[in-house]
Structure formats: structure tokens, C-alpha cells
mmCIF file of C-alpha atoms and ligand atoms in Angstrom:
data_model
loop_
_atom_site.group_PDB
_atom_site.id
_atom_site.type_symbol
_atom_site.label_atom_id
_atom_site.label_comp_id
_atom_site.label_asym_id
_atom_site.label_seq_id
_atom_site.Cartn_x
_atom_site.Cartn_y
_atom_site.Cartn_z
ATOM 1 C CA MET Q 21 162.784 102.471 70.781
ATOM 2 C CA GLY Q 22 162.598 103.449 66.906
ATOM 3 C CA LYS Q 23 166.335 102.806 66.514
ATOM 4 C CA LYS Q 24 166.444 99.815 68.585
ATOM 5 C CA LEU Q 25 163.964 98.085 66.546
ATOM 6 C CA LEU Q 26 165.161 99.601 63.424
ATOM 7 C CA LYS Q 27 168.617 97.391 64.162
ATOM 8 C CA LYS Q 28 166.637 94.424 65.425
ATOM 9 C CA LEU Q 29 164.782 94.369 61.834
ATOM 10 C CA ASP Q 30 168.081 94.883 60.068
ATOM 11 C CA GLU Q 31 169.307 91.553 62.044
ATOM 12 C CA ALA Q 32 166.855 89.473 61.797
ATOM 13 C CA VAL Q 33 166.621 90.611 57.691
ATOM 14 C CA SER Q 34 170.706 89.716 57.487
ATOM 15 C CA TYR Q 35 170.226 86.703 58.670
ATOM 16 C CA LEU Q 36 167.471 85.539 56.570
ATOM 17 C CA GLN Q 37 169.327 86.935 53.690
ATOM 18 C CA LYS Q 38 172.219 84.549 54.192
ATOM 19 C CA GLN Q 39 169.697 81.944 54.382
ATOM 20 C CA TYR Q 40 168.102 82.311 51.354
ATOM 21 C CA LYS Q 41 169.239 84.980 48.218
ATOM 22 C CA GLY Q 42 165.813 85.285 46.484
ATOM 23 C CA ASN Q 43 163.269 88.300 46.289
ATOM 24 C CA PRO Q 44 159.629 86.565 47.738
ATOM 25 C CA VAL Q 45 157.148 89.343 46.319
ATOM 26 C CA ALA Q 46 154.273 88.008 48.673
ATOM 27 C CA GLY Q 47 154.021 86.988 52.517
ATOM 28 C CA ILE Q 48 151.459 84.589 53.488
ATOM 29 C CA VAL Q 49 150.136 84.484 56.656
ATOM 30 C CA LEU Q 50 148.319 80.995 58.042
ATOM 31 C CA GLY Q 51 145.694 80.953 60.256
ATOM 32 C CA SER Q 52 144.740 77.919 62.906
ATOM 33 C CA GLY Q 53 143.927 74.986 60.763
ATOM 34 C CA LEU Q 54 144.838 76.010 57.934
ATOM 35 C CA GLY Q 55 148.846 74.954 57.583
ATOM 36 C CA SER Q 56 148.560 72.369 55.433
ATOM 37 C CA PHE Q 57 148.376 74.940 52.848
ATOM 38 C CA THR Q 58 152.366 74.728 52.939
ATOM 39 C CA ALA Q 59 152.307 71.795 51.067
ATOM 40 C CA GLU Q 60 151.141 74.221 47.980
ATOM 41 C CA ILE Q 61 154.414 75.804 47.609
ATOM 42 C CA ASN Q 62 157.621 74.361 46.057
ATOM 43 C CA VAL Q 63 159.866 75.235 49.389
ATOM 44 C CA LEU Q 64 163.104 76.152 48.440
ATOM 45 C CA LYS Q 65 164.363 77.119 52.216
ATOM 46 C CA GLU Q 66 162.443 76.603 55.941
ATOM 47 C CA VAL Q 67 164.046 78.735 58.394
ATOM 48 C CA ARG Q 68 162.860 78.004 62.391
ATOM 49 C CA TYR Q 69 161.864 80.690 63.998
ATOM 50 C CA GLU Q 70 163.857 80.468 67.036
ATOM 51 C CA ASP Q 71 167.074 80.339 64.778
ATOM 52 C CA ILE Q 72 165.807 83.913 63.317
ATOM 53 C CA PRO Q 73 167.484 86.794 65.706
ATOM 54 C CA HIS Q 74 164.352 88.076 67.807
ATOM 55 C CA PHE Q 75 162.257 86.421 66.212
ATOM 56 C CA PRO Q 76 159.468 85.284 68.662
ATOM 57 C CA VAL Q 77 158.372 81.759 69.306
ATOM 58 C CA SER Q 78 155.130 80.279 68.831
ATOM 59 C CA THR Q 79 153.331 78.927 71.772
ATOM 60 C CA VAL Q 80 150.031 77.456 70.154
ATOM 61 C CA ALA Q 81 148.419 73.729 69.445
ATOM 62 C CA GLY Q 82 148.005 74.157 65.535
ATOM 63 C CA HIS Q 83 151.091 76.406 64.702
ATOM 64 C CA SER Q 84 154.488 74.802 63.726
ATOM 65 C CA GLY Q 85 156.394 77.994 63.626
ATOM 66 C CA LYS Q 86 158.643 78.528 60.489
ATOM 67 C CA LEU Q 87 159.109 80.916 58.358
ATOM 68 C CA ILE Q 88 159.438 79.034 54.112
ATOM 69 C CA PHE Q 89 161.018 80.299 51.386
ATOM 70 C CA GLY Q 90 159.426 79.167 48.276
ATOM 71 C CA THR Q 91 157.414 79.468 44.884
ATOM 72 C CA LEU Q 92 153.838 79.513 44.690
ATOM 73 C CA SER Q 93 151.593 79.739 41.611
ATOM 74 C CA GLY Q 94 155.879 80.734 39.599
ATOM 75 C CA LYS Q 95 156.135 83.553 42.675
ATOM 76 C CA GLU Q 96 158.205 83.804 44.926
ATOM 77 C CA VAL Q 97 156.965 83.423 48.433
ATOM 78 C CA VAL Q 98 157.548 83.710 51.699
ATOM 79 C CA ALA Q 99 154.981 82.262 53.752
ATOM 80 C CA MET Q 100 155.054 82.171 58.284
ATOM 81 C CA ALA Q 101 153.662 79.019 58.959
ATOM 82 C CA GLY Q 102 152.140 79.839 62.779
ATOM 83 C CA ARG Q 103 152.315 82.876 63.657
ATOM 84 C CA PHE Q 104 152.125 84.999 67.376
ATOM 85 C CA HIS Q 105 148.729 86.585 69.100
ATOM 86 C CA LEU Q 106 148.423 89.167 72.497
ATOM 87 C CA TYR Q 107 146.840 86.174 73.829
ATOM 88 C CA GLU Q 108 149.713 84.214 74.334
ATOM 89 C CA GLY Q 109 151.253 87.060 75.996
ATOM 90 C CA TYR Q 110 153.914 88.330 73.481
ATOM 91 C CA GLU Q 111 154.355 92.454 73.115
ATOM 92 C CA PRO Q 112 151.731 93.918 69.703
ATOM 93 C CA GLU Q 113 155.714 94.973 68.665
ATOM 94 C CA ASP Q 114 156.407 91.631 68.298
ATOM 95 C CA ILE Q 115 153.590 89.927 67.129
ATOM 96 C CA VAL Q 116 154.183 92.332 63.420
ATOM 97 C CA PHE Q 117 158.073 92.093 63.962
ATOM 98 C CA PRO Q 118 157.605 88.977 61.273
ATOM 99 C CA VAL Q 119 155.456 91.220 58.859
ATOM 100 C CA ARG Q 120 157.862 93.701 59.225
ATOM 101 C CA VAL Q 121 160.787 91.090 58.237
ATOM 102 C CA MET Q 122 159.161 90.492 54.954
ATOM 103 C CA LYS Q 123 158.500 94.062 53.587
ATOM 104 C CA MET Q 124 162.587 94.620 54.168
ATOM 105 C CA LEU Q 125 162.803 91.126 52.461
ATOM 106 C CA GLY Q 126 160.938 92.657 49.461
ATOM 107 C CA VAL Q 127 156.972 91.703 50.445
ATOM 108 C CA GLN Q 128 155.083 93.967 48.724
ATOM 109 C CA THR Q 129 151.846 91.799 49.164
ATOM 110 C CA LEU Q 130 150.508 90.386 52.292
ATOM 111 C CA LEU Q 131 147.874 87.738 52.259
ATOM 112 C CA LEU Q 132 146.397 86.525 55.769
ATOM 113 C CA SER Q 133 144.705 83.809 56.488
ATOM 114 C CA ASN Q 134 142.453 83.393 59.951
ATOM 115 C CA ALA Q 135 139.942 80.760 61.402
ATOM 116 C CA ALA Q 136 136.369 83.599 63.160
ATOM 117 C CA GLY Q 137 133.274 82.939 64.296
ATOM 118 C CA GLY Q 138 130.319 84.236 62.653
ATOM 119 C CA VAL Q 139 128.340 86.708 63.703
ATOM 120 C CA ASN Q 140 126.740 87.246 60.338
ATOM 121 C CA PRO Q 141 123.466 85.045 60.472
ATOM 122 C CA ALA Q 142 123.474 84.470 56.956
ATOM 123 C CA PHE Q 143 127.141 82.569 57.308
ATOM 124 C CA LYS Q 144 127.414 78.860 57.601
ATOM 125 C CA VAL Q 145 130.487 76.746 58.990
ATOM 126 C CA GLY Q 146 133.086 76.247 56.539
ATOM 127 C CA ASP Q 147 132.540 79.021 54.469
ATOM 128 C CA LEU Q 148 135.079 81.566 53.292
ATOM 129 C CA MET Q 149 134.879 85.415 54.565
ATOM 130 C CA ILE Q 150 137.735 88.008 52.029
ATOM 131 C CA ILE Q 151 137.729 90.913 55.015
ATOM 132 C CA LYS Q 152 136.528 94.062 53.500
ATOM 133 C CA ASP Q 153 137.495 95.605 56.678
ATOM 134 C CA HIS Q 154 138.048 95.690 60.349
ATOM 135 C CA ILE Q 155 137.350 96.942 63.561
ATOM 136 C CA SER Q 156 140.088 96.614 65.886
ATOM 137 C CA PHE Q 157 138.272 96.387 69.615
ATOM 138 C CA TYR Q 158 139.588 96.865 72.668
ATOM 139 C CA ILE Q 159 143.177 95.519 71.092
ATOM 140 C CA PRO Q 160 146.224 97.555 71.624
ATOM 141 C CA ASN Q 161 147.734 99.047 68.098
ATOM 142 C CA PRO Q 162 150.806 97.922 67.565
ATOM 143 C CA LEU Q 163 152.312 101.503 65.919
ATOM 144 C CA MET Q 164 151.673 103.109 69.462
ATOM 145 C CA GLY Q 165 155.133 104.327 71.386
ATOM 146 C CA LYS Q 166 157.218 106.366 69.303
ATOM 147 C CA ASN Q 167 157.483 106.093 65.744
ATOM 148 C CA THR Q 168 160.221 104.460 63.670
ATOM 149 C CA ASP Q 169 159.943 107.095 61.210
ATOM 150 C CA GLU Q 170 162.228 104.789 58.307
ATOM 151 C CA LEU Q 171 158.907 102.190 58.416
ATOM 152 C CA GLY Q 172 155.985 104.887 57.832
ATOM 153 C CA PRO Q 173 154.326 107.827 59.054
ATOM 154 C CA ARG Q 174 153.617 108.585 62.264
ATOM 155 C CA PHE Q 175 149.527 108.718 61.529
ATOM 156 C CA PRO Q 176 148.883 106.198 58.808
ATOM 157 C CA ASP Q 177 145.751 106.372 56.123
ATOM 158 C CA MET Q 178 143.391 103.352 56.889
ATOM 159 C CA SER Q 179 141.002 103.893 54.612
ATOM 160 C CA GLN Q 180 141.678 100.713 52.553
ATOM 161 C CA PRO Q 181 142.845 98.192 54.833
ATOM 162 C CA TYR Q 182 142.162 95.437 52.393
ATOM 163 C CA ASN Q 183 143.413 96.510 49.074
ATOM 164 C CA HIS Q 184 140.085 97.042 46.364
ATOM 165 C CA ALA Q 185 142.001 95.241 43.280
ATOM 166 C CA LEU Q 186 142.776 92.286 45.011
ATOM 167 C CA ILE Q 187 139.451 91.601 47.024
ATOM 168 C CA ALA Q 188 137.515 92.330 42.622
ATOM 169 C CA LYS Q 189 140.102 89.630 41.851
ATOM 170 C CA ALA Q 190 139.865 86.839 44.707
ATOM 171 C CA LYS Q 191 135.845 86.896 44.133
ATOM 172 C CA THR Q 192 136.127 86.225 40.588
ATOM 173 C CA ILE Q 193 138.590 83.437 41.919
ATOM 174 C CA ALA Q 194 135.673 82.161 43.188
ATOM 175 C CA ALA Q 195 132.969 82.508 41.082
ATOM 176 C CA ASN Q 196 135.128 80.632 38.145
ATOM 177 C CA ALA Q 197 135.874 77.607 40.737
ATOM 178 C CA GLY Q 198 132.006 77.688 41.532
ATOM 179 C CA PHE Q 199 132.204 78.357 45.423
ATOM 180 C CA ASP Q 200 130.507 80.843 47.224
ATOM 181 C CA ILE Q 201 132.533 83.806 48.616
ATOM 182 C CA LYS Q 202 131.194 86.001 51.814
ATOM 183 C CA GLU Q 203 132.502 89.701 52.250
ATOM 184 C CA GLY Q 204 132.241 91.441 55.386
ATOM 185 C CA VAL Q 205 133.696 93.157 58.592
ATOM 186 C CA TYR Q 206 136.356 91.787 61.122
ATOM 187 C CA VAL Q 207 136.014 92.304 64.888
ATOM 188 C CA ALA Q 208 139.819 92.230 66.458
ATOM 189 C CA VAL Q 209 139.604 90.466 70.214
ATOM 190 C CA THR Q 210 142.432 89.962 72.764
ATOM 191 C CA GLY Q 211 141.262 86.423 73.127
ATOM 192 C CA PRO Q 212 142.388 83.553 74.540
ATOM 193 C CA THR Q 213 138.364 83.264 75.714
ATOM 194 C CA PHE Q 214 135.580 83.160 73.054
ATOM 195 C CA GLU Q 215 133.244 85.601 73.559
ATOM 196 C CA THR Q 216 129.936 85.140 75.836
ATOM 197 C CA PRO Q 217 126.191 85.418 74.387
ATOM 198 C CA ALA Q 218 126.511 89.402 75.478
ATOM 199 C CA GLU Q 219 129.812 89.926 73.483
ATOM 200 C CA TYR Q 220 128.990 87.923 70.189
ATOM 201 C CA ARG Q 221 125.194 89.628 69.917
ATOM 202 C CA MET Q 222 127.412 93.076 70.808
ATOM 203 C CA ILE Q 223 129.648 92.371 68.228
ATOM 204 C CA HIS Q 224 127.162 91.473 65.678
ATOM 205 C CA ASN Q 225 125.576 94.914 66.815
ATOM 206 C CA LEU Q 226 128.721 96.866 66.060
ATOM 207 C CA GLY Q 227 127.795 95.883 62.218
ATOM 208 C CA ALA Q 228 130.562 93.146 62.068
ATOM 209 C CA ASP Q 229 130.344 89.902 60.817
ATOM 210 C CA VAL Q 230 133.472 87.490 61.997
ATOM 211 C CA VAL Q 231 135.315 88.269 65.335
ATOM 212 C CA GLY Q 232 138.599 86.508 65.676
ATOM 213 C CA MET Q 233 142.048 86.470 67.651
ATOM 214 C CA SER Q 234 144.557 87.723 64.774
ATOM 215 C CA THR Q 235 145.190 89.771 61.671
ATOM 216 C CA VAL Q 236 144.433 93.354 62.691
ATOM 217 C CA GLN Q 237 147.481 94.070 64.238
ATOM 218 C CA GLU Q 238 149.570 92.705 61.042
ATOM 219 C CA ASN Q 239 147.277 94.526 58.670
ATOM 220 C CA ILE Q 240 147.841 97.762 60.633
ATOM 221 C CA ALA Q 241 151.720 97.243 60.580
ATOM 222 C CA ALA Q 242 151.990 96.449 56.358
ATOM 223 C CA ARG Q 243 149.353 99.296 55.589
ATOM 224 C CA HIS Q 244 152.157 101.164 57.306
ATOM 225 C CA MET Q 245 155.017 100.421 55.128
ATOM 226 C CA GLY Q 246 152.637 100.200 52.258
ATOM 227 C CA VAL Q 247 152.572 96.731 51.677
ATOM 228 C CA ASP Q 248 148.733 96.012 49.826
ATOM 229 C CA VAL Q 249 146.726 93.818 52.550
ATOM 230 C CA PHE Q 250 144.410 90.281 51.674
ATOM 231 C CA ALA Q 251 142.852 88.693 54.368
ATOM 232 C CA ILE Q 252 140.419 85.608 54.847
ATOM 233 C CA SER Q 253 138.644 84.046 57.323
ATOM 234 C CA VAL Q 254 137.236 80.540 57.386
ATOM 235 C CA ILE Q 255 134.271 80.832 59.695
ATOM 236 C CA THR Q 256 135.246 77.546 62.220
ATOM 237 C CA ASP Q 257 132.013 78.041 64.610
ATOM 238 C CA MET Q 258 128.714 80.403 64.996
ATOM 239 C CA TRP Q 259 126.998 82.289 67.087
ATOM 240 C CA HIS Q 260 123.183 81.720 67.244
ATOM 241 C CA THR Q 261 120.400 83.612 68.249
ATOM 242 C CA ASP Q 262 118.192 81.291 69.347
ATOM 243 C CA HIS Q 263 120.690 79.244 71.676
ATOM 244 C CA VAL Q 264 123.778 78.930 73.813
ATOM 245 C CA GLN Q 265 126.335 77.528 70.890
ATOM 246 C CA THR Q 266 129.961 75.946 72.507
ATOM 247 C CA ILE Q 267 133.082 76.443 70.995
ATOM 248 C CA SER Q 268 136.103 74.241 71.716
ATOM 249 C CA HIS Q 269 139.668 74.528 69.650
ATOM 250 C CA GLU Q 270 139.628 70.840 67.919
ATOM 251 C CA GLU Q 271 136.097 72.018 66.507
ATOM 252 C CA VAL Q 272 137.538 75.562 65.079
ATOM 253 C CA LEU Q 273 140.532 73.614 64.092
ATOM 254 C CA GLU Q 274 138.745 70.828 62.065
ATOM 255 C CA ALA Q 275 136.260 73.099 60.669
ATOM 256 C CA ALA Q 276 139.344 74.845 59.322
ATOM 257 C CA ARG Q 277 141.332 72.154 57.678
ATOM 258 C CA ASN Q 278 137.774 71.573 55.924
ATOM 259 C CA ALA Q 279 137.582 74.611 54.418
ATOM 260 C CA GLU Q 280 141.417 75.012 53.676
ATOM 261 C CA PRO Q 281 141.011 73.637 50.042
ATOM 262 C CA LYS Q 282 139.384 76.668 49.249
ATOM 263 C CA LEU Q 283 141.368 78.841 50.737
ATOM 264 C CA ALA Q 284 144.288 76.942 48.805
ATOM 265 C CA ARG Q 285 142.848 77.972 45.632
ATOM 266 C CA ILE Q 286 142.067 81.409 46.142
ATOM 267 C CA PHE Q 287 145.825 82.386 47.533
ATOM 268 C CA ARG Q 288 147.070 79.941 44.565
ATOM 269 C CA GLU Q 289 145.590 82.030 42.023
ATOM 270 C CA LEU Q 290 145.447 85.239 43.435
ATOM 271 C CA VAL Q 291 149.611 85.054 43.805
ATOM 272 C CA GLY Q 292 150.367 83.927 40.849
ATOM 273 C CA SER Q 293 148.298 87.359 39.243
ATOM 274 C CA LEU Q 294 150.434 89.604 40.929
HETATM 275 N N1 LIG N 30 135.778 84.193 68.261
HETATM 276 C C1 LIG N 30 137.096 84.617 68.540
HETATM 277 N N2 LIG N 30 137.994 83.882 67.830
HETATM 278 C C2 LIG N 30 137.864 83.210 67.107
HETATM 279 C C3 LIG N 30 136.745 82.381 67.212
HETATM 280 C C4 LIG N 30 135.484 83.413 67.397
HETATM 281 O O1 LIG N 30 134.050 82.922 67.823
HETATM 282 N N3 LIG N 30 136.593 81.298 66.240
HETATM 283 C C5 LIG N 30 137.686 81.210 66.162
HETATM 284 N N4 LIG N 30 138.883 82.446 66.567
#
């Protein structure tokens, strides 16, 4: 498996290096409803996922499916417009394939974003939350199976899943911009169902602040390869202790779109500071 994976990664990377000659320093992954961030990038080259050897192809509404190379705040970046989720039926190894490709293209910092449900009663829809740690809740670890030693160690350290220096910078950016930013723990579930009331309560009792269907596997693959990760959740719906709240994918997308300008500011200035 290890050798086959390396060969696939090499083929994807050589294809992309033919399409784009630069050296991106940061990778950006845009979550549900946050794709308009790509307008911030001075685009130099776009490559459709379906054209990249071995790349998975996204299926969910709100994800367009291309890799965008360009500059942001004067730094070279590569952004994924559209990501891959377990609930779409992909293998964990496919979900993290693009993260590995980005690292092999030169990326040392990965910025992740997502839409998430809030279980911390102090949060409200539209808030941003810096992810300081995560709990993987019954989702398969993407590093299960034979380790590919060329990528990273068998037993990766996870003492700093989200980079402390980047978190500190993001807090300063939000403070200077004059908006409130939360910080907390993300629980990853597979989806595609949103949680039942009992599940939200349990996630709250676990000590988490938000729950979502992405990010953790990408984080693990990035940390495996020594990439620094920063991640942010947009709170798109709230669990309430006193009444039952219905949720739809459309509401999630709309709340994410509304909060996108704040996220854009953080990502723009963080990349500028690299
Ligand atoms: N649960 C899981 N994933 C989510 C949610 C949620 O409430 N909101 C957005 N993504």
C-alpha cells in the first residue's frame, strides 16, 4: 500500500508541477458555504480536480471542485475549493490525498475552515471559533493501515494539533479588527445526519464546543507530515438545551456565507504574516 500511495502522490504532484511552476507556502481548505473566499486570491492557475491524477472528485452542493494557485497578501498559496468528506463515501486515504499533495508541493502551513454546529451555550450562529484541539468521534483515522514511512512516523505526536503561534496571531487579528472570536474544541463525526438531541447533549458533555463533519482527518494527515495547522469553525447552527431546533443544509450554507468576511480577514492576514 505504502509504495502505491507514494506513486499516486508523485503522479499527482508531477502533473500539478507541470501546470503551475510556483512554490505555494500555505494551503487553504474552504468549508461549506465558504468558497467565496477564493475571490481574495490573485489567481494564477486553476486546475479541476477531475484533471489531476488520482484526485477524488467532490459531489456535495456548495463545493465546486478545483485547486486554485495564486497569491494572497503577497504570499503564494494553493486553495482547495471543495473538500472531501467521509459521508460522501470516500476512503479516509482519499480524503487526505489533497493535503499530502499540498505538502509535497511545498506547503508548510495549512489553513482549514468548516461549518460546525455549536454545543457551547455561550456561542451563537455566525460566530467564528478557532479550533484549539479536536476529538475524533468514531471516525476512521486516515493513518490506519501500513505506515508510509516516507510521509511520516508510525505513531505521530499530537500534542499540538493546532499551531499555538498561529492561534495567537489569529486572536490578535480579530482583536485589531474589532470582532469577537471564540476558541474551543471540535468534535468530528461522519455525518451525513446532523446530531440527535441526545447526541448533541453527549458531545457537549464530552467537553466539546462544536461538532462537524470534516477537518480532523486532514489535520491528522498534515501533522503526520509535519505541517503546521490552523483551523477555524463558523458556527452555522446551535444546539439548544431548552428546545429542539431543526437544521437544514441550506441554513448551514447561508450562515457560513454571512460569516465569511470575518474568516477572510483572518486568513488573509495570517497568510500575510507567514
Ligand atoms: N453537526 C454536524 N455537522 C455540522 C453541523 C452540525 O450541527 N453544522 C454544520 N455542520
